[in-house]
Amino acid sequence: MDSHLRTFLRKQKNLTKAWQAVSANSRYSSSPYVKDEAKGFASDEQRRIASIAAKIHHGSYKFSPARGVAIEKQGKPGKVRPIVISRVDDRIVQRCILDALTSDSRIRDEAFQPYSFGGIPKRGNELAGVSASINQLIDFVREGSSHVMIADIEGFFTKISKSACLNLIRNFTDDGPFLEILEKAISVDLENARKLWRHKEQFPYGDIGVAQGNCLSPFLGNLILARFDRKMNEGDCRCIRYVDDIIIVAPSGKAASSRFRLAQRILSDLGMNFAKEKSSIVPIPVNQTFDYLGIEFSPSGLRPSKKARKSIIARCNEVAAESLLSMRRADDIANFDVKHSIPKTLNRISGMAKGWAHHYSFCNDRRTIQSIDERINQAYMAYVGKARSIADTKKHQFLPRYLDIVVSAK
């Protein structure tokens, strides 16, 4: 029996590497639950990793019920994004399973098709993620493609068949114990299911659907669409895919429409479909303006889409407003959360601006970028003025707290 995946999974050095990835992600999490669990694991990591390795070796590792979080979708009443947060030990095992799968070149090459860029590790010195997708699209247009069609796979993660994914992996391994722990790693059992009863149907309990929040889900999404990627890139058309966002690039409008219909047929076989409100109705000539992955393509250059530009300004203003409201409402030093202090708020706004600039660094419409920079700076300075005014009207003892200064007791 082929057991190299199981052997990979139970090695402490591989579990340690998986823990390092989980720990790094935890530091950027907005969930106190995730952060606290990671801190607790870090305080005794060697013993706990050894314990996980031993349980995997003896076939006794058990996944705990996860925590479900229903995040409301803006502008879509009643619709939520069902997030599943596993316990830290389980996230480490899930990550190590992912590393094991991608350590096998046959499985990796099947899941990571050439024109798929979402959830794909960086390939050597090449670009990755959104920037790689955009760069590839530009290359296709330069090579003579004249039309595009853009589409979004509706509710992508909620429509992935777990059993179909497992069957695809069985084509590469007959390692029963590994397949068994993989099946358990992608199943969903929630500790707070009763509290989420209103949204029960939106969480992927059964075979259909994989958990958003599980590091294996993007991999399984790429695996289930591997045949789609191959078929869509045969002949004279190309299809770039970033998770569930696709763009068909074709030498003519007719070819683009034909390839779009092929995509619909392949997805239908998988129980999937395009979201009508997010997909092209007709082919778009490349010399006209269109959006893909938050980037606006136009004859005058590349720029962040209107939605992306509005979003960064709104987020900066929201962070500032939260701080100002907290400062105004504080009637006692103990009631003021220092995460809303002036320095921390300014750091957050500055960090968001830097992250935004990095994400769109390949855009060449400098005038638009400069305009957004100016508006972020205006929000920054407006916050400083308002925060200073509130601080001046409050009692003197509030000032150190607002400025996040630790005052030692004498």
CSV table of C-alpha atoms in Angstrom, one decimal:
chain,number,residue,atom,x,y,z
A,1,MET,CA,0.0,0.0,0.0
A,2,ASP,CA,1.2,3.5,-0.9
A,3,SER,CA,1.8,5.1,2.5
A,4,HIS,CA,4.0,8.1,1.8
A,5,LEU,CA,1.3,10.6,2.5
A,6,ARG,CA,0.6,9.0,5.9
A,7,THR,CA,4.3,9.0,6.7
A,8,PHE,CA,4.5,12.6,5.8
A,9,LEU,CA,1.6,13.5,8.1
A,10,ARG,CA,2.9,11.9,11.3
A,11,LYS,CA,6.4,13.4,11.2
A,12,GLN,CA,7.0,16.0,13.9
A,13,LYS,CA,9.0,18.2,11.6
A,14,ASN,CA,6.1,18.5,9.1
A,15,LEU,CA,3.6,19.1,11.9
A,16,THR,CA,6.0,21.8,13.2
A,17,LYS,CA,6.1,23.5,9.8
A,18,ALA,CA,2.3,23.3,9.7
A,19,TRP,CA,2.1,24.9,13.1
A,20,GLN,CA,4.3,27.7,12.0
A,21,ALA,CA,1.9,28.5,9.1
A,22,VAL,CA,-1.1,28.3,11.4
A,23,SER,CA,0.7,30.6,14.0
A,24,ALA,CA,1.6,33.1,11.3
A,25,ASN,CA,-2.0,33.3,10.1
A,26,SER,CA,-3.3,33.6,13.6
A,27,ARG,CA,-1.4,36.7,14.2
A,28,TYR,CA,-3.3,38.4,11.4
A,29,SER,CA,-6.7,37.0,12.5
A,30,SER,CA,-9.4,39.4,13.6
A,31,SER,CA,-10.8,36.7,15.9
A,32,PRO,CA,-9.7,36.9,19.6
A,33,TYR,CA,-10.7,33.2,19.9
A,34,VAL,CA,-8.1,32.3,17.2
A,35,LYS,CA,-5.4,34.5,18.7
A,36,ASP,CA,-5.9,33.1,22.2
A,37,GLU,CA,-5.9,29.5,21.1
A,38,ALA,CA,-2.6,30.1,19.2
A,39,LYS,CA,-1.0,31.7,22.2
A,40,GLY,CA,-2.1,28.8,24.4
A,41,PHE,CA,-0.6,26.3,21.9
A,42,ALA,CA,2.6,28.2,21.6
A,43,SER,CA,3.2,28.0,25.4
A,44,ASP,CA,3.5,24.2,25.1
A,45,GLU,CA,4.1,23.6,21.4
A,46,GLN,CA,6.7,20.8,21.5
A,47,ARG,CA,4.7,18.6,23.8
A,48,ARG,CA,1.4,19.2,21.9
A,49,ILE,CA,3.0,18.6,18.5
A,50,ALA,CA,4.5,15.3,19.8
A,51,SER,CA,1.0,14.4,21.1
A,52,ILE,CA,-0.6,15.1,17.7
A,53,ALA,CA,2.1,13.1,15.9
A,54,ALA,CA,1.6,10.1,18.3
A,55,LYS,CA,-2.2,10.1,17.9
A,56,ILE,CA,-1.8,10.2,14.1
A,57,HIS,CA,0.7,7.4,14.2
A,58,HIS,CA,-1.7,5.2,16.3
A,59,GLY,CA,-4.8,6.2,14.3
A,60,SER,CA,-6.4,7.7,17.3
A,61,TYR,CA,-6.5,11.4,16.3
A,62,LYS,CA,-10.0,12.9,16.6
A,63,PHE,CA,-11.2,16.2,15.3
A,64,SER,CA,-13.2,18.4,17.7
A,65,PRO,CA,-16.4,20.2,16.8
A,66,ALA,CA,-15.6,23.5,15.2
A,67,ARG,CA,-17.0,27.0,15.8
A,68,GLY,CA,-19.4,28.4,13.2
A,69,VAL,CA,-19.6,32.1,12.4
A,70,ALA,CA,-22.3,33.5,10.2
A,71,ILE,CA,-21.1,36.8,8.6
A,72,GLU,CA,-23.9,38.8,7.0
A,73,LYS,CA,-23.3,39.7,3.4
A,74,GLN,CA,-23.7,43.4,2.7
A,75,GLY,CA,-26.7,44.3,0.6
A,76,LYS,CA,-28.0,40.7,0.8
A,77,PRO,CA,-30.6,40.4,3.7
A,78,GLY,CA,-30.7,36.9,5.1
A,79,LYS,CA,-27.6,35.8,3.2
A,80,VAL,CA,-24.5,35.0,5.2
A,81,ARG,CA,-20.9,33.8,4.6
A,82,PRO,CA,-20.6,30.6,6.7
A,83,ILE,CA,-17.2,30.6,8.3
A,84,VAL,CA,-16.0,27.5,10.1
A,85,ILE,CA,-13.2,27.9,12.7
A,86,SER,CA,-11.5,24.7,13.8
A,87,ARG,CA,-9.6,24.2,17.0
A,88,VAL,CA,-5.9,25.1,16.7
A,89,ASP,CA,-4.8,21.4,16.9
A,90,ASP,CA,-7.2,20.6,14.0
A,91,ARG,CA,-6.0,23.5,11.9
A,92,ILE,CA,-2.4,22.2,12.3
A,93,VAL,CA,-3.5,18.7,11.1
A,94,GLN,CA,-5.5,20.2,8.3
A,95,ARG,CA,-2.5,22.3,7.2
A,96,CYS,CA,-0.2,19.3,7.4
A,97,ILE,CA,-2.6,17.3,5.3
A,98,LEU,CA,-2.5,20.1,2.7
A,99,ASP,CA,1.3,20.0,2.8
A,100,ALA,CA,1.3,16.3,2.3
A,101,LEU,CA,-1.0,16.5,-0.7
A,102,THR,CA,1.0,19.2,-2.4
A,103,SER,CA,4.3,17.3,-1.6
A,104,ASP,CA,3.1,14.7,-4.2
A,105,SER,CA,4.0,16.1,-7.6
A,106,ARG,CA,1.3,14.2,-9.3
A,107,ILE,CA,-1.5,15.6,-7.1
A,108,ARG,CA,0.1,19.0,-7.1
A,109,ASP,CA,0.3,19.1,-10.9
A,110,GLU,CA,-3.3,18.0,-11.2
A,111,ALA,CA,-4.7,20.6,-8.8
A,112,PHE,CA,-2.5,23.5,-9.8
A,113,GLN,CA,-3.3,24.1,-13.5
A,114,PRO,CA,-1.2,26.7,-15.4
A,115,TYR,CA,-3.8,29.4,-15.7
A,116,SER,CA,-5.3,28.9,-12.2
A,117,PHE,CA,-3.9,31.5,-9.7
A,118,GLY,CA,-6.1,31.4,-6.6
A,119,GLY,CA,-4.9,29.3,-3.6
A,120,ILE,CA,-1.7,28.4,-5.6
A,121,PRO,CA,1.7,28.6,-3.9
A,122,LYS,CA,4.2,30.9,-5.5
A,123,ARG,CA,6.0,29.1,-8.3
A,124,GLY,CA,9.7,30.0,-7.9
A,125,ASN,CA,10.4,33.7,-8.7
A,126,GLU,CA,7.1,34.0,-10.7
A,127,LEU,CA,4.3,36.3,-9.6
A,128,ALA,CA,1.4,34.8,-7.6
A,129,GLY,CA,-2.2,35.6,-6.8
A,130,VAL,CA,-4.0,38.5,-8.3
A,131,SER,CA,-0.9,40.1,-9.8
A,132,ALA,CA,-0.1,36.9,-11.6
A,133,SER,CA,-3.6,36.7,-13.0
A,134,ILE,CA,-3.5,40.2,-14.3
A,135,ASN,CA,-0.1,39.8,-15.8
A,136,GLN,CA,-1.2,36.7,-17.6
A,137,LEU,CA,-4.3,38.5,-18.9
A,138,ILE,CA,-2.2,41.4,-20.2
A,139,ASP,CA,0.1,38.9,-22.0
A,140,PHE,CA,-2.9,37.2,-23.8
A,141,VAL,CA,-4.2,40.6,-24.9
A,142,ARG,CA,-0.8,41.6,-26.2
A,143,GLU,CA,-0.6,38.3,-28.1
A,144,GLY,CA,-3.7,39.3,-30.1
A,145,SER,CA,-6.8,38.2,-28.1
A,146,SER,CA,-9.7,40.6,-29.0
A,147,HIS,CA,-12.6,39.7,-26.6
A,148,VAL,CA,-13.2,38.7,-23.1
A,149,MET,CA,-16.1,37.3,-21.1
A,150,ILE,CA,-16.1,37.5,-17.3
A,151,ALA,CA,-18.0,35.3,-14.8
A,152,ASP,CA,-18.2,34.3,-11.2
A,153,ILE,CA,-19.1,30.8,-10.0
A,154,GLU,CA,-22.1,31.2,-7.7
A,155,GLY,CA,-21.6,30.0,-4.2
A,156,PHE,CA,-18.5,28.1,-5.2
A,157,PHE,CA,-17.4,26.5,-1.9
A,158,THR,CA,-21.0,25.6,-1.0
A,159,LYS,CA,-21.3,23.4,-4.2
A,160,ILE,CA,-18.1,21.4,-4.0
A,161,SER,CA,-18.7,17.7,-3.5
A,162,LYS,CA,-16.5,16.3,-0.7
A,163,SER,CA,-16.9,12.7,-2.0
A,164,ALA,CA,-16.0,13.8,-5.6
A,165,CYS,CA,-12.8,15.4,-4.3
A,166,LEU,CA,-11.9,12.3,-2.3
A,167,ASN,CA,-12.4,10.1,-5.4
A,168,LEU,CA,-10.1,12.3,-7.4
A,169,ILE,CA,-7.4,11.9,-4.7
A,170,ARG,CA,-7.9,8.1,-4.8
A,171,ASN,CA,-6.6,8.2,-8.3
A,172,PHE,CA,-3.2,9.0,-6.8
A,173,THR,CA,-3.1,7.0,-3.6
A,174,ASP,CA,-4.7,4.0,-2.0
A,175,ASP,CA,-3.4,5.0,1.5
A,176,GLY,CA,-6.6,4.1,3.5
A,177,PRO,CA,-5.6,5.7,6.8
A,178,PHE,CA,-4.6,8.9,5.1
A,179,LEU,CA,-7.8,9.1,3.1
A,180,GLU,CA,-9.8,8.4,6.3
A,181,ILE,CA,-8.2,11.3,8.2
A,182,LEU,CA,-8.5,13.6,5.2
A,183,GLU,CA,-12.3,12.8,5.0
A,184,LYS,CA,-12.6,13.7,8.7
A,185,ALA,CA,-10.6,16.8,8.2
A,186,ILE,CA,-13.0,18.2,5.7
A,187,SER,CA,-16.2,17.1,7.4
A,188,VAL,CA,-18.2,19.8,9.3
A,189,ASP,CA,-19.5,19.4,12.9
A,190,LEU,CA,-20.2,22.7,14.8
A,191,GLU,CA,-20.1,23.1,18.6
A,192,ASN,CA,-22.5,26.0,18.4
A,193,ALA,CA,-25.0,24.6,15.8
A,194,ARG,CA,-28.0,25.4,17.9
A,195,LYS,CA,-27.1,29.1,18.0
A,196,LEU,CA,-26.8,29.1,14.3
A,197,TRP,CA,-30.1,27.4,13.6
A,198,ARG,CA,-31.4,30.2,11.4
A,199,HIS,CA,-28.4,29.7,9.0
A,200,LYS,CA,-28.1,25.9,9.4
A,201,GLU,CA,-28.7,25.3,5.7
A,202,GLN,CA,-25.9,27.6,4.7
A,203,PHE,CA,-23.2,25.5,6.5
A,204,PRO,CA,-21.8,22.5,4.6
A,205,TYR,CA,-22.7,19.6,6.9
A,206,GLY,CA,-23.2,16.9,4.3
A,207,ASP,CA,-21.4,15.9,1.1
A,208,ILE,CA,-22.0,19.1,-0.8
A,209,GLY,CA,-20.0,22.0,0.2
A,210,VAL,CA,-16.6,22.6,1.9
A,211,ALA,CA,-15.9,24.8,4.9
A,212,GLN,CA,-14.8,28.4,4.3
A,213,GLY,CA,-12.0,28.8,6.9
A,214,ASN,CA,-10.5,25.3,6.3
A,215,CYS,CA,-7.1,25.6,4.5
A,216,LEU,CA,-8.0,22.5,2.5
A,217,SER,CA,-11.0,24.1,0.8
A,218,PRO,CA,-9.1,26.2,-1.8
A,219,PHE,CA,-7.0,23.2,-2.7
A,220,LEU,CA,-10.2,21.0,-3.1
A,221,GLY,CA,-11.7,23.8,-5.2
A,222,ASN,CA,-8.7,23.8,-7.6
A,223,LEU,CA,-8.8,20.0,-7.7
A,224,ILE,CA,-12.5,19.7,-8.6
A,225,LEU,CA,-12.0,22.3,-11.3
A,226,ALA,CA,-8.8,20.8,-12.8
A,227,ARG,CA,-10.7,19.2,-15.7
A,228,PHE,CA,-12.6,22.5,-16.2
A,229,ASP,CA,-9.3,24.4,-16.4
A,230,ARG,CA,-7.9,21.9,-19.0
A,231,LYS,CA,-10.9,21.9,-21.3
A,232,MET,CA,-11.3,25.7,-21.1
A,233,ASN,CA,-7.7,26.2,-22.3
A,234,GLU,CA,-7.8,23.9,-25.3
A,235,GLY,CA,-7.6,25.4,-28.8
A,236,ASP,CA,-7.5,29.1,-29.5
A,237,CYS,CA,-9.1,30.4,-26.3
A,238,ARG,CA,-7.7,30.8,-22.8
A,239,CYS,CA,-9.4,30.9,-19.4
A,240,ILE,CA,-7.8,32.5,-16.4
A,241,ARG,CA,-9.3,31.4,-13.1
A,242,TYR,CA,-8.8,32.9,-9.6
A,243,VAL,CA,-10.7,30.6,-7.3
A,244,ASP,CA,-14.3,31.3,-8.5
A,245,ASP,CA,-13.6,34.3,-10.7
A,246,ILE,CA,-12.9,33.5,-14.4
A,247,ILE,CA,-12.2,35.5,-17.5
A,248,ILE,CA,-12.3,33.9,-21.0
A,249,VAL,CA,-9.9,35.5,-23.4
A,250,ALA,CA,-10.6,34.8,-27.1
A,251,PRO,CA,-9.6,35.8,-30.6
A,252,SER,CA,-13.2,36.8,-31.5
A,253,GLY,CA,-16.5,37.5,-29.9
A,254,LYS,CA,-18.0,34.4,-31.4
A,255,ALA,CA,-15.2,32.2,-29.9
A,256,ALA,CA,-15.6,33.8,-26.5
A,257,SER,CA,-19.4,33.1,-26.5
A,258,SER,CA,-18.7,29.5,-27.6
A,259,ARG,CA,-16.2,29.0,-24.8
A,260,PHE,CA,-18.5,30.6,-22.3
A,261,ARG,CA,-21.3,28.0,-23.2
A,262,LEU,CA,-18.7,25.2,-22.8
A,263,ALA,CA,-17.9,26.5,-19.3
A,264,GLN,CA,-21.6,26.4,-18.4
A,265,ARG,CA,-21.9,22.8,-19.5
A,266,ILE,CA,-18.9,21.6,-17.6
A,267,LEU,CA,-20.0,23.4,-14.4
A,268,SER,CA,-23.5,22.0,-14.8
A,269,ASP,CA,-22.0,18.5,-14.6
A,270,LEU,CA,-20.5,19.5,-11.3
A,271,GLY,CA,-23.7,21.0,-9.9
A,272,MET,CA,-22.4,24.5,-10.4
A,273,ASN,CA,-23.4,27.6,-12.3
A,274,PHE,CA,-22.4,31.2,-13.0
A,275,ALA,CA,-23.9,34.0,-11.0
A,276,LYS,CA,-26.0,36.0,-13.5
A,277,GLU,CA,-25.5,39.4,-11.8
A,278,LYS,CA,-21.7,39.0,-11.8
A,279,SER,CA,-21.2,37.5,-15.3
A,280,SER,CA,-20.9,38.9,-18.8
A,281,ILE,CA,-24.0,38.8,-21.0
A,282,VAL,CA,-22.1,39.4,-24.2
A,283,PRO,CA,-18.4,39.4,-25.2
A,284,ILE,CA,-16.5,42.6,-24.4
A,285,PRO,CA,-13.9,43.9,-26.9
A,286,VAL,CA,-10.6,44.4,-25.1
A,287,ASN,CA,-10.4,48.0,-26.2
A,288,GLN,CA,-13.5,48.8,-24.0
A,289,THR,CA,-13.4,49.2,-20.2
A,290,PHE,CA,-14.0,46.1,-18.1
A,291,ASP,CA,-13.3,44.9,-14.5
A,292,TYR,CA,-11.7,41.7,-13.4
A,293,LEU,CA,-10.5,40.9,-9.8
A,294,GLY,CA,-11.1,44.5,-8.6
A,295,ILE,CA,-9.0,45.9,-11.5
A,296,GLU,CA,-10.4,48.3,-14.1
A,297,PHE,CA,-8.9,47.7,-17.6
A,298,SER,CA,-9.3,50.6,-19.9
A,299,PRO,CA,-7.5,52.1,-23.0
A,300,SER,CA,-5.9,54.7,-20.7
A,301,GLY,CA,-4.4,52.1,-18.3
A,302,LEU,CA,-4.9,49.9,-15.3
A,303,ARG,CA,-6.5,51.2,-12.1
A,304,PRO,CA,-8.4,49.9,-9.0
A,305,SER,CA,-12.0,49.4,-9.8
A,306,LYS,CA,-14.6,52.0,-8.7
A,307,LYS,CA,-15.8,49.6,-6.0
A,308,ALA,CA,-12.2,49.0,-4.7
A,309,ARG,CA,-11.6,52.8,-4.6
A,310,LYS,CA,-14.8,53.5,-2.7
A,311,SER,CA,-14.0,50.6,-0.3
A,312,ILE,CA,-10.6,51.7,0.9
A,313,ILE,CA,-11.9,55.2,1.6
A,314,ALA,CA,-14.9,53.9,3.4
A,315,ARG,CA,-12.8,51.5,5.5
A,316,CYS,CA,-10.4,54.3,6.6
A,317,ASN,CA,-13.3,56.5,7.6
A,318,GLU,CA,-15.0,53.6,9.5
A,319,VAL,CA,-11.8,53.0,11.5
A,320,ALA,CA,-11.5,56.7,12.3
A,321,ALA,CA,-15.2,56.9,13.3
A,322,GLU,CA,-15.0,53.9,15.6
A,323,SER,CA,-12.1,55.5,17.5
A,324,LEU,CA,-13.8,58.9,17.7
A,325,LEU,CA,-17.0,57.3,19.0
A,326,SER,CA,-15.1,55.3,21.6
A,327,MET,CA,-13.3,58.5,22.7
A,328,ARG,CA,-16.6,60.5,23.0
A,329,ARG,CA,-18.4,57.7,25.0
A,330,ALA,CA,-15.6,57.0,27.5
A,331,ASP,CA,-16.7,58.3,30.9
A,332,ASP,CA,-14.0,56.4,32.8
A,333,ILE,CA,-10.4,55.4,31.9
A,334,ALA,CA,-11.2,51.8,32.4
A,335,ASN,CA,-14.0,51.8,29.9
A,336,PHE,CA,-11.8,53.0,27.0
A,337,ASP,CA,-10.4,50.3,24.8
A,338,VAL,CA,-6.8,51.2,23.8
A,339,LYS,CA,-7.3,49.6,20.4
A,340,HIS,CA,-9.2,52.8,19.6
A,341,SER,CA,-6.3,55.0,20.9
A,342,ILE,CA,-5.0,57.7,18.6
A,343,PRO,CA,-1.6,56.0,17.8
A,344,LYS,CA,-3.3,52.6,17.1
A,345,THR,CA,-6.0,54.1,14.9
A,346,LEU,CA,-3.4,56.0,12.9
A,347,ASN,CA,-1.3,52.9,12.6
A,348,ARG,CA,-4.4,51.0,11.3
A,349,ILE,CA,-5.2,53.6,8.7
A,350,SER,CA,-1.6,53.8,7.6
A,351,GLY,CA,-1.4,50.0,7.5
A,352,MET,CA,-4.5,49.8,5.4
A,353,ALA,CA,-3.2,52.4,3.0
A,354,LYS,CA,0.1,50.6,2.6
A,355,GLY,CA,-1.6,47.2,2.1
A,356,TRP,CA,-3.9,48.8,-0.5
A,357,ALA,CA,-1.0,50.4,-2.4
A,358,HIS,CA,0.9,47.1,-2.4
A,359,HIS,CA,-2.0,45.1,-3.7
A,360,TYR,CA,-2.5,47.5,-6.6
A,361,SER,CA,1.2,48.2,-7.2
A,362,PHE,CA,1.0,46.9,-10.8
A,363,CYS,CA,-1.6,49.5,-11.8
A,364,ASN,CA,-0.2,52.2,-14.1
A,365,ASP,CA,-2.9,54.9,-13.9
A,366,ARG,CA,-0.8,57.1,-11.5
A,367,ARG,CA,-3.4,60.0,-11.5
A,368,THR,CA,-6.1,57.7,-10.0
A,369,ILE,CA,-3.7,56.2,-7.5
A,370,GLN,CA,-2.5,59.7,-6.4
A,371,SER,CA,-6.1,60.8,-6.1
A,372,ILE,CA,-6.9,57.9,-3.7
A,373,ASP,CA,-3.7,58.6,-1.7
A,374,GLU,CA,-4.8,62.2,-1.3
A,375,ARG,CA,-8.3,61.2,-0.1
A,376,ILE,CA,-6.7,58.7,2.4
A,377,ASN,CA,-4.4,61.5,3.7
A,378,GLN,CA,-7.5,63.8,4.1
A,379,ALA,CA,-9.2,61.1,6.2
A,380,TYR,CA,-6.0,60.7,8.2
A,381,MET,CA,-5.6,64.4,8.9
A,382,ALA,CA,-9.3,64.9,9.6
A,383,TYR,CA,-9.2,62.2,12.2
A,384,VAL,CA,-6.2,63.8,13.9
A,385,GLY,CA,-8.0,67.1,14.2
A,386,LYS,CA,-11.2,65.6,15.6
A,387,ALA,CA,-9.3,63.3,18.0
A,388,ARG,CA,-7.3,66.2,19.3
A,389,SER,CA,-10.4,68.2,19.8
A,390,ILE,CA,-12.1,65.5,21.9
A,391,ALA,CA,-8.9,64.9,23.9
A,392,ASP,CA,-8.8,68.6,24.7
A,393,THR,CA,-12.3,68.6,26.1
A,394,LYS,CA,-11.9,65.5,28.3
A,395,LYS,CA,-10.4,65.3,31.7
A,396,HIS,CA,-6.6,65.4,31.8
A,397,GLN,CA,-6.3,61.9,33.1
A,398,PHE,CA,-7.8,60.5,29.9
A,399,LEU,CA,-5.0,61.8,27.7
A,400,PRO,CA,-2.4,59.0,28.4
A,401,ARG,CA,-5.1,56.4,27.6
A,402,TYR,CA,-6.0,58.2,24.3
A,403,LEU,CA,-2.4,58.3,23.4
A,404,ASP,CA,-1.8,54.7,24.6
A,405,ILE,CA,0.8,55.7,27.1
A,406,VAL,CA,1.5,53.4,30.0
A,407,VAL,CA,1.7,55.5,33.2
A,408,SER,CA,3.4,53.7,36.0
A,409,ALA,CA,2.0,54.0,39.5
A,410,LYS,CA,4.1,55.8,42.0
